[in-house]
Amino acid sequence: MLSLSHTFVRAFRTIHTMTKTIGTHNGTFHCDEALGLYLMKLTEGFKDAKIIRTRDESRLAECDAVIDVGGEYIPEKLRFDHHQRGFGEFFSSDFKTKLSSAGLIYKHFGKEIIADQLSLSKDDSNVEILYQKMYKDFVEALDAIDNGISQYPQDIEPKYEDRTDLAARVGRLNPWWNQTDVDLDSRFEQAMELAGSEFIERLRFLGLAWLPARDLVVKAVDTRQEVHESGQILIFDSPCPWKEHLFEIEKEKNIENKPLYVLFPDGLSGAYRIQAVPSSPNSFESRRALPEAWRGYRDSELSEKSQIQGCVFVHHSGFIGGNQTKDGALMMAIKALDM
Ligand SMILES: *[C@@H]1O[C@H](CO)[C@@H](O)[C@H](O)[C@H]1NC(C)=O
Ligand SMILES: *[C@@H]1O[C@H](CO)[C@@H](O)[C@H](O)[C@H]1NC(C)=O
Ligand SMILES: CC(=O)N[C@H]1CO[C@H](CO)[C@@H](O)[C@@H]1O
């Protein structure tokens, strides 16, 4: 009997010491710690960790990690608060937004989480690309909102309100002012799930769609001289979001004779589109729009003007056009280069 209970006690202790705890504050919650805790629980070390919401310092002191409370930022001791005077941590020197708990946890555990979620090796160069991109596209805004940093430096009056961003939706999971019978801990779990699921969704998109598109753009850039000796025409075998990638890849590869036209299939009929590369990723202006003489014409009339068979259209602003075949679209691009 005695030995049995001893065994039981020892087993209980083992389980008990193995279950790690993450502390955070109780009361009203925000998106930054909801995401921070969700991310922390995605790490190998804290997968099954229990969450303790309290402001009781002695209970927080016993936690294996503490997020968004405690007044300390000591990564080696897994203390991640950002509210204390003198706190001034950034994601990297490329960013000017002070971190919140979301950014802090992401900064320290982001690469591990990305590699694990997408089954990549930790030193795969794609992990670094996604780590930077996820911060820029997803986490930085949460840091900024938490720190009250306006998206528009001049603080111009917005023309309309938008209350549907993630931080606002997480905030609304807190009880109304006159709701008293709400279980805050379970609401906090919902908040973690909401913030976390959107993080994962974004990461999956970037890892499984955005990044593979980048590889296609790299390939099109690397083989551009085989398409035309000018190197200013890119061809894709399938439509893909090339724009943003192209600007980054040009910078990385220090390309001087920048591509002017991009060709890609238009549906399954064999028809191709020709698109003029814009002067910047979000610009409506093109580096070199399709010839003025072709703009706004269609079909046979356009084929006559361009002296190219099978032309389908050229937009009146000259940023896009079409031909019934890949060769036709290529011919349009080559002619446009010389005009
Ligand atoms: C938060 O926790 C502290 C200490 O455990 C407790 O005294 C306080 O009432 C709690 N506050 C809220 C809003 O739950
Ligand atoms: C909050 O107050 C309003 C006005 O008294 C009332 O109509 C509403 O039902 C209250 N909500 C709750 C959850 O008690
Ligand atoms: C130059 C060229 O190949 N143009 C093609 C455009 O599409 C039509 C219709 O398929 C072809 O007949 C042309 O040869």
Short mmCIF file of C-alpha atoms and ligand atoms in Angstrom, two decimals:
data_model
loop_
_atom_site.label_atom_id
_atom_site.label_comp_id
_atom_site.label_asym_id
_atom_site.label_seq_id
_atom_site.Cartn_x
_atom_site.Cartn_y
_atom_site.Cartn_z
CA MET A 1 0.00 0.00 0.00
CA LEU A 2 2.74 2.34 1.06
CA SER A 3 4.93 1.58 -1.95
CA LEU A 4 1.94 1.88 -4.27
CA SER A 5 1.13 5.36 -3.07
CA HIS A 6 4.82 6.27 -3.30
CA THR A 7 4.86 5.19 -6.92
CA PHE A 8 1.71 7.18 -7.50
CA VAL A 9 3.19 10.29 -5.91
CA ARG A 10 6.37 9.97 -7.95
CA ALA A 11 4.41 9.48 -11.18
CA PHE A 12 2.24 12.44 -10.35
CA ARG A 13 5.32 14.61 -9.70
CA THR A 14 6.84 13.60 -13.02
CA ILE A 15 3.70 14.55 -14.93
CA HIS A 16 3.37 17.68 -12.89
CA THR A 17 6.92 18.87 -13.51
CA MET A 18 6.62 18.05 -17.20
CA THR A 19 3.55 20.21 -17.72
CA LYS A 20 4.98 23.63 -18.30
CA THR A 21 3.12 26.81 -17.48
CA ILE A 22 2.90 30.12 -19.31
CA GLY A 23 1.71 33.09 -17.30
CA THR A 24 -0.08 36.12 -18.62
CA HIS A 25 -2.23 38.82 -17.03
CA ASN A 26 -5.89 38.32 -16.21
CA GLY A 27 -8.71 40.76 -16.91
CA THR A 28 -9.12 42.48 -20.28
CA PHE A 29 -7.06 40.88 -23.02
CA HIS A 30 -5.58 42.14 -26.28
CA CYS A 31 -4.56 40.63 -29.57
CA ASP A 32 -0.83 40.82 -28.84
CA GLU A 33 -0.76 38.40 -25.93
CA ALA A 34 -3.49 36.22 -27.45
CA LEU A 35 -1.26 35.65 -30.46
CA GLY A 36 1.90 35.51 -28.32
CA LEU A 37 0.50 32.66 -26.23
CA TYR A 38 -0.84 30.83 -29.25
CA LEU A 39 2.61 31.01 -30.88
CA MET A 40 4.37 29.96 -27.71
CA LYS A 41 2.18 26.87 -27.56
CA LEU A 42 3.24 25.97 -31.10
CA THR A 43 6.87 25.58 -29.97
CA GLU A 44 8.35 22.20 -29.09
CA GLY A 45 9.06 23.29 -25.50
CA PHE A 46 5.56 24.56 -24.71
CA LYS A 47 3.23 22.39 -26.81
CA ASP A 48 1.16 21.16 -23.89
CA ALA A 49 1.76 24.10 -21.61
CA LYS A 50 -0.97 25.27 -19.28
CA ILE A 51 -1.93 28.93 -19.31
CA ILE A 52 -2.20 30.80 -16.04
CA ARG A 53 -3.90 34.20 -16.17
CA THR A 54 -3.12 36.26 -13.08
CA ARG A 55 -1.39 39.37 -11.83
CA ASP A 56 -0.30 37.62 -8.65
CA GLU A 57 3.51 38.02 -8.74
CA SER A 58 4.27 34.90 -6.74
CA ARG A 59 2.22 32.73 -9.11
CA LEU A 60 3.83 34.38 -12.15
CA ALA A 61 7.27 33.74 -10.65
CA GLU A 62 6.55 30.01 -10.70
CA CYS A 63 5.64 30.01 -14.39
CA ASP A 64 8.13 28.66 -16.93
CA ALA A 65 7.42 31.59 -19.24
CA VAL A 66 5.63 34.90 -18.67
CA ILE A 67 4.10 36.98 -21.46
CA ASP A 68 2.71 40.54 -21.43
CA VAL A 69 3.00 41.02 -17.68
CA GLY A 70 5.75 41.09 -15.04
CA GLY A 71 7.63 44.19 -16.17
CA GLU A 72 10.63 42.27 -17.52
CA TYR A 73 12.08 41.41 -20.89
CA ILE A 74 14.69 38.72 -20.27
CA PRO A 75 14.55 36.20 -23.14
CA GLU A 76 16.99 33.77 -21.43
CA LYS A 77 14.55 33.51 -18.54
CA LEU A 78 11.53 33.48 -20.89
CA ARG A 79 10.21 36.75 -19.51
CA PHE A 80 8.46 38.68 -22.27
CA ASP A 81 6.83 41.89 -21.12
CA HIS A 82 6.94 45.12 -23.12
CA HIS A 83 5.12 47.57 -20.85
CA GLN A 84 8.06 48.58 -18.65
CA ARG A 85 9.86 51.88 -18.92
CA GLY A 86 12.95 51.66 -21.09
CA PHE A 87 11.65 48.80 -23.22
CA GLY A 88 12.72 49.46 -26.82
CA GLU A 89 12.97 46.22 -28.76
CA PHE A 90 12.42 46.10 -32.53
CA PHE A 91 12.12 43.15 -34.91
CA SER A 92 15.28 44.23 -36.72
CA SER A 93 17.00 47.43 -37.79
CA ASP A 94 14.77 47.40 -40.91
CA PHE A 95 11.68 48.17 -38.81
CA LYS A 96 10.72 51.19 -36.73
CA THR A 97 7.75 49.68 -34.90
CA LYS A 98 8.30 48.88 -31.23
CA LEU A 99 7.38 45.29 -30.43
CA SER A 100 4.36 44.14 -28.45
CA SER A 101 4.06 40.67 -26.92
CA ALA A 102 3.12 39.31 -30.34
CA GLY A 103 6.29 40.65 -31.95
CA LEU A 104 8.44 39.57 -29.00
CA ILE A 105 7.34 35.95 -29.12
CA TYR A 106 7.47 35.96 -32.92
CA LYS A 107 10.97 37.38 -32.90
CA HIS A 108 12.26 34.64 -30.60
CA PHE A 109 10.25 31.63 -31.80
CA GLY A 110 9.04 32.58 -35.29
CA LYS A 111 11.63 30.60 -37.24
CA GLU A 112 11.05 27.44 -35.23
CA ILE A 113 7.29 27.78 -35.72
CA ILE A 114 7.53 28.45 -39.47
CA ALA A 115 9.87 25.50 -40.05
CA ASP A 116 7.63 23.21 -38.01
CA GLN A 117 4.31 24.34 -39.54
CA LEU A 118 5.55 23.99 -43.11
CA SER A 119 7.77 20.94 -42.46
CA LEU A 120 10.90 22.77 -43.56
CA SER A 121 14.36 22.32 -42.15
CA LYS A 122 15.27 25.15 -39.77
CA ASP A 123 18.17 26.32 -41.93
CA ASP A 124 16.22 26.22 -45.22
CA SER A 125 16.68 29.69 -46.74
CA ASN A 126 12.91 29.86 -47.30
CA VAL A 127 12.39 29.93 -43.53
CA GLU A 128 14.26 33.24 -43.34
CA ILE A 129 12.30 34.68 -46.28
CA LEU A 130 8.98 33.70 -44.66
CA TYR A 131 10.13 34.90 -41.24
CA GLN A 132 10.74 38.39 -42.65
CA LYS A 133 7.59 38.37 -44.81
CA MET A 134 5.26 37.20 -42.01
CA TYR A 135 6.55 39.97 -39.77
CA LYS A 136 6.03 42.60 -42.45
CA ASP A 137 2.63 41.29 -43.59
CA PHE A 138 1.03 40.15 -40.36
CA VAL A 139 2.79 40.72 -37.04
CA GLU A 140 4.05 44.30 -37.42
CA ALA A 141 0.53 45.74 -37.67
CA LEU A 142 -0.39 44.07 -34.38
CA ASP A 143 2.71 45.54 -32.71
CA ALA A 144 1.85 48.97 -34.10
CA ILE A 145 -1.82 48.86 -33.08
CA ASP A 146 -0.89 47.70 -29.57
CA ASN A 147 1.58 50.57 -29.26
CA GLY A 148 -0.93 53.10 -30.62
CA ILE A 149 1.14 53.88 -33.71
CA SER A 150 -0.97 55.35 -36.51
CA GLN A 151 -0.69 53.78 -39.94
CA TYR A 152 -0.67 57.30 -41.41
CA PRO A 153 2.10 59.54 -40.08
CA GLN A 154 0.14 62.76 -40.65
CA ASP A 155 -2.88 61.46 -38.74
CA ILE A 156 -5.26 62.70 -41.40
CA GLU A 157 -8.91 62.09 -40.57
CA PRO A 158 -9.87 58.77 -42.17
CA LYS A 159 -12.68 58.97 -44.72
CA TYR A 160 -14.35 55.95 -43.17
CA GLU A 161 -13.93 53.63 -40.22
CA ASP A 162 -12.76 50.05 -40.47
CA ARG A 163 -13.39 47.99 -37.36
CA THR A 164 -12.78 44.58 -38.87
CA ASP A 165 -9.02 44.22 -38.37
CA LEU A 166 -7.79 41.31 -36.28
CA ALA A 167 -6.92 43.37 -33.20
CA ALA A 168 -10.42 44.90 -33.18
CA ARG A 169 -12.10 41.50 -33.52
CA VAL A 170 -10.00 40.04 -30.71
CA GLY A 171 -10.79 43.08 -28.57
CA ARG A 172 -14.52 42.50 -29.09
CA LEU A 173 -14.25 39.07 -27.49
CA ASN A 174 -13.91 40.88 -24.16
CA PRO A 175 -17.26 41.16 -22.36
CA TRP A 176 -19.50 44.19 -22.83
CA TRP A 177 -19.41 46.76 -20.06
CA ASN A 178 -22.64 45.39 -18.58
CA GLN A 179 -21.96 41.67 -19.04
CA THR A 180 -20.90 40.24 -15.73
CA ASP A 181 -21.32 36.50 -16.13
CA VAL A 182 -18.65 35.93 -18.78
CA ASP A 183 -15.85 33.39 -18.28
CA LEU A 184 -12.84 35.49 -19.27
CA ASP A 185 -10.45 32.55 -19.44
CA SER A 186 -12.58 30.77 -22.01
CA ARG A 187 -12.99 34.02 -23.96
CA PHE A 188 -9.21 34.34 -23.92
CA GLU A 189 -8.94 30.85 -25.41
CA GLN A 190 -11.28 31.98 -28.20
CA ALA A 191 -9.08 35.04 -28.70
CA MET A 192 -5.97 32.85 -29.01
CA GLU A 193 -7.75 30.62 -31.51
CA LEU A 194 -8.92 33.57 -33.60
CA ALA A 195 -5.52 35.30 -33.72
CA GLY A 196 -3.65 32.01 -34.11
CA SER A 197 -5.81 30.60 -36.90
CA GLU A 198 -5.35 33.78 -38.93
CA PHE A 199 -1.60 33.64 -38.37
CA ILE A 200 -1.51 30.03 -39.60
CA GLU A 201 -3.75 30.81 -42.56
CA ARG A 202 -1.45 33.65 -43.62
CA LEU A 203 1.65 31.52 -43.11
CA ARG A 204 0.20 28.68 -45.19
CA PHE A 205 -0.65 31.08 -48.01
CA LEU A 206 2.84 32.57 -47.97
CA GLY A 207 4.53 29.18 -47.73
CA LEU A 208 2.37 27.24 -50.17
CA ALA A 209 1.35 29.88 -52.73
CA TRP A 210 3.36 33.09 -52.46
CA LEU A 211 6.77 31.45 -52.12
CA PRO A 212 6.29 28.90 -54.96
CA ALA A 213 5.24 31.83 -57.19
CA ARG A 214 8.52 33.50 -56.25
CA ASP A 215 10.40 30.44 -57.50
CA LEU A 216 8.60 30.73 -60.85
CA VAL A 217 9.59 34.39 -61.11
CA VAL A 218 13.23 33.56 -60.30
CA LYS A 219 13.13 30.95 -63.07
CA ALA A 220 11.57 33.37 -65.59
CA VAL A 221 14.17 36.00 -64.71
CA ASP A 222 17.05 33.51 -64.98
CA THR A 223 15.94 32.28 -68.42
CA ARG A 224 14.88 35.65 -69.85
CA GLN A 225 17.78 35.87 -72.32
CA GLU A 226 16.56 32.64 -73.95
CA VAL A 227 13.22 34.34 -74.67
CA HIS A 228 14.72 37.45 -76.21
CA GLU A 229 18.29 38.69 -76.25
CA SER A 230 17.25 42.00 -74.67
CA GLY A 231 16.31 40.11 -71.48
CA GLN A 232 13.30 42.41 -71.24
CA ILE A 233 10.57 39.82 -71.85
CA LEU A 234 9.51 37.23 -69.26
CA ILE A 235 7.33 34.22 -70.05
CA PHE A 236 5.30 32.23 -67.52
CA ASP A 237 3.74 28.85 -68.30
CA SER A 238 0.89 29.58 -65.90
CA PRO A 239 -0.59 32.80 -64.54
CA CYS A 240 1.07 33.66 -61.23
CA PRO A 241 1.36 36.71 -58.94
CA TRP A 242 4.71 37.89 -60.33
CA LYS A 243 4.64 41.62 -59.68
CA GLU A 244 5.82 42.04 -56.12
CA HIS A 245 8.38 39.24 -56.51
CA LEU A 246 9.85 40.71 -59.68
CA PHE A 247 10.75 43.99 -58.00
CA GLU A 248 12.46 42.23 -55.13
CA ILE A 249 14.32 39.77 -57.36
CA GLU A 250 15.53 42.57 -59.65
CA LYS A 251 16.97 44.29 -56.61
CA GLU A 252 18.58 41.11 -55.27
CA LYS A 253 20.10 40.22 -58.62
CA ASN A 254 21.06 43.80 -59.44
CA ILE A 255 19.35 43.69 -62.81
CA GLU A 256 19.97 46.75 -64.96
CA ASN A 257 18.14 46.03 -68.20
CA LYS A 258 14.84 45.60 -66.43
CA PRO A 259 12.06 43.45 -67.94
CA LEU A 260 9.34 45.51 -69.67
CA TYR A 261 6.80 42.85 -70.69
CA VAL A 262 5.48 39.72 -69.03
CA LEU A 263 3.66 36.97 -70.95
CA PHE A 264 1.36 34.40 -69.39
CA PRO A 265 -1.41 32.06 -70.55
CA ASP A 266 -4.97 33.37 -70.60
CA GLY A 267 -7.17 30.40 -69.72
CA LEU A 268 -6.75 26.99 -71.32
CA SER A 269 -7.35 27.93 -74.98
CA GLY A 270 -3.67 28.57 -75.70
CA ALA A 271 -4.23 32.33 -75.76
CA TYR A 272 -1.64 34.53 -74.03
CA ARG A 273 -1.69 37.86 -72.29
CA ILE A 274 1.03 40.43 -72.54
CA GLN A 275 1.35 42.76 -69.58
CA ALA A 276 3.58 45.81 -69.29
CA VAL A 277 5.62 45.82 -66.06
CA PRO A 278 4.51 48.74 -63.86
CA SER A 279 7.05 51.32 -62.66
CA SER A 280 6.52 50.17 -59.05
CA PRO A 281 4.53 47.25 -57.56
CA ASN A 282 1.40 49.32 -56.88
CA SER A 283 1.69 51.81 -59.69
CA PHE A 284 -0.76 52.16 -62.57
CA GLU A 285 2.02 53.52 -64.73
CA SER A 286 4.06 51.12 -66.84
CA ARG A 287 7.82 51.08 -67.43
CA ARG A 288 6.85 51.07 -71.08
CA ALA A 289 3.18 50.78 -71.97
CA LEU A 290 2.21 48.89 -75.14
CA PRO A 291 2.45 51.14 -78.25
CA GLU A 292 0.04 54.04 -78.41
CA ALA A 293 -0.89 53.06 -81.99
CA TRP A 294 -2.36 49.73 -80.74
CA ARG A 295 -4.28 50.97 -77.72
CA GLY A 296 -8.02 50.54 -77.58
CA TYR A 297 -8.17 48.33 -80.72
CA ARG A 298 -9.36 44.73 -80.97
CA ASP A 299 -9.12 41.65 -83.15
CA SER A 300 -8.63 42.14 -86.92
CA GLU A 301 -8.34 45.90 -86.65
CA LEU A 302 -5.58 45.50 -84.08
CA SER A 303 -3.88 42.77 -86.11
CA GLU A 304 -3.83 45.12 -89.07
CA LYS A 305 -2.34 48.00 -87.05
CA SER A 306 0.27 45.79 -85.40
CA GLN A 307 0.91 43.59 -88.43
CA ILE A 308 0.64 40.61 -86.08
CA GLN A 309 -1.87 37.80 -86.66
CA GLY A 310 -4.40 36.82 -84.03
CA CYS A 311 -4.27 39.88 -81.81
CA VAL A 312 -7.18 39.98 -79.38
CA PHE A 313 -6.96 43.35 -77.65
CA VAL A 314 -4.78 46.08 -76.20
CA HIS A 315 -6.21 48.00 -73.25
CA HIS A 316 -6.70 51.72 -73.87
CA SER A 317 -4.06 52.54 -71.24
CA GLY A 318 -1.61 50.11 -72.84
CA PHE A 319 -0.86 48.11 -69.71
CA ILE A 320 -2.21 44.80 -71.03
CA GLY A 321 -3.08 43.04 -74.27
CA GLY A 322 -3.75 39.59 -75.68
CA ASN A 323 -3.05 37.33 -78.62
CA GLN A 324 -4.54 33.98 -79.52
CA THR A 325 -1.15 32.28 -79.20
CA LYS A 326 2.05 32.47 -77.18
CA ASP A 327 4.07 33.25 -80.32
CA GLY A 328 1.68 36.05 -81.18
CA ALA A 329 1.99 37.59 -77.75
CA LEU A 330 5.78 37.27 -77.98
CA MET A 331 5.72 38.98 -81.35
CA MET A 332 3.71 41.84 -79.82
CA ALA A 333 6.31 42.17 -77.04
CA ILE A 334 9.26 42.16 -79.45
CA LYS A 335 7.63 44.75 -81.71
CA ALA A 336 6.70 46.91 -78.73
CA LEU A 337 10.35 46.88 -77.55
CA ASP A 338 11.38 48.46 -80.83
CA MET A 339 8.63 51.09 -80.95
C1 LIG B 1 -6.69 39.24 -11.43
O1 LIG B 1 -5.92 38.45 -10.56
C2 LIG B 1 -5.71 39.07 -9.31
C3 LIG B 1 -4.74 38.20 -8.54
O2 LIG B 1 -4.95 36.83 -8.78
C4 LIG B 1 -7.05 39.27 -8.60
O3 LIG B 1 -6.85 39.87 -7.36
C5 LIG B 1 -7.90 40.16 -9.48
O4 LIG B 1 -9.18 40.30 -8.92
C6 LIG B 1 -8.03 39.59 -10.88
N1 LIG B 1 -8.64 40.60 -11.72
C7 LIG B 1 -9.58 40.30 -12.62
C8 LIG B 1 -10.09 41.44 -13.40
O5 LIG B 1 -9.98 39.17 -12.79
C1 LIG B 2 -26.87 46.02 -21.05
O1 LIG B 2 -27.71 47.11 -20.75
C2 LIG B 2 -28.79 47.33 -21.64
C3 LIG B 2 -29.51 48.59 -21.19
O2 LIG B 2 -29.93 48.48 -19.86
C4 LIG B 2 -29.69 46.11 -21.70
O3 LIG B 2 -30.73 46.31 -22.66
C5 LIG B 2 -28.87 44.90 -22.07
O4 LIG B 2 -29.68 43.73 -22.05
C6 LIG B 2 -27.73 44.75 -21.08
N1 LIG B 2 -26.94 43.61 -21.46
C7 LIG B 2 -26.68 42.62 -20.64
C8 LIG B 2 -25.86 41.49 -21.17
O5 LIG B 2 -27.07 42.60 -19.51
C1 LIG B 3 2.60 36.10 -84.54
C2 LIG B 3 1.66 35.01 -84.13
O1 LIG B 3 2.07 33.89 -83.87
N1 LIG B 3 0.41 35.34 -84.03
C3 LIG B 3 -0.63 34.40 -83.71
C4 LIG B 3 -1.70 35.02 -82.82
O2 LIG B 3 -2.75 34.11 -82.67
C5 LIG B 3 -3.33 33.67 -83.92
C6 LIG B 3 -4.52 32.79 -83.62
O3 LIG B 3 -4.14 31.63 -82.95
C7 LIG B 3 -2.34 32.94 -84.76
O4 LIG B 3 -2.92 32.61 -86.02
C8 LIG B 3 -1.18 33.86 -85.00
O5 LIG B 3 -0.18 33.16 -85.75
#
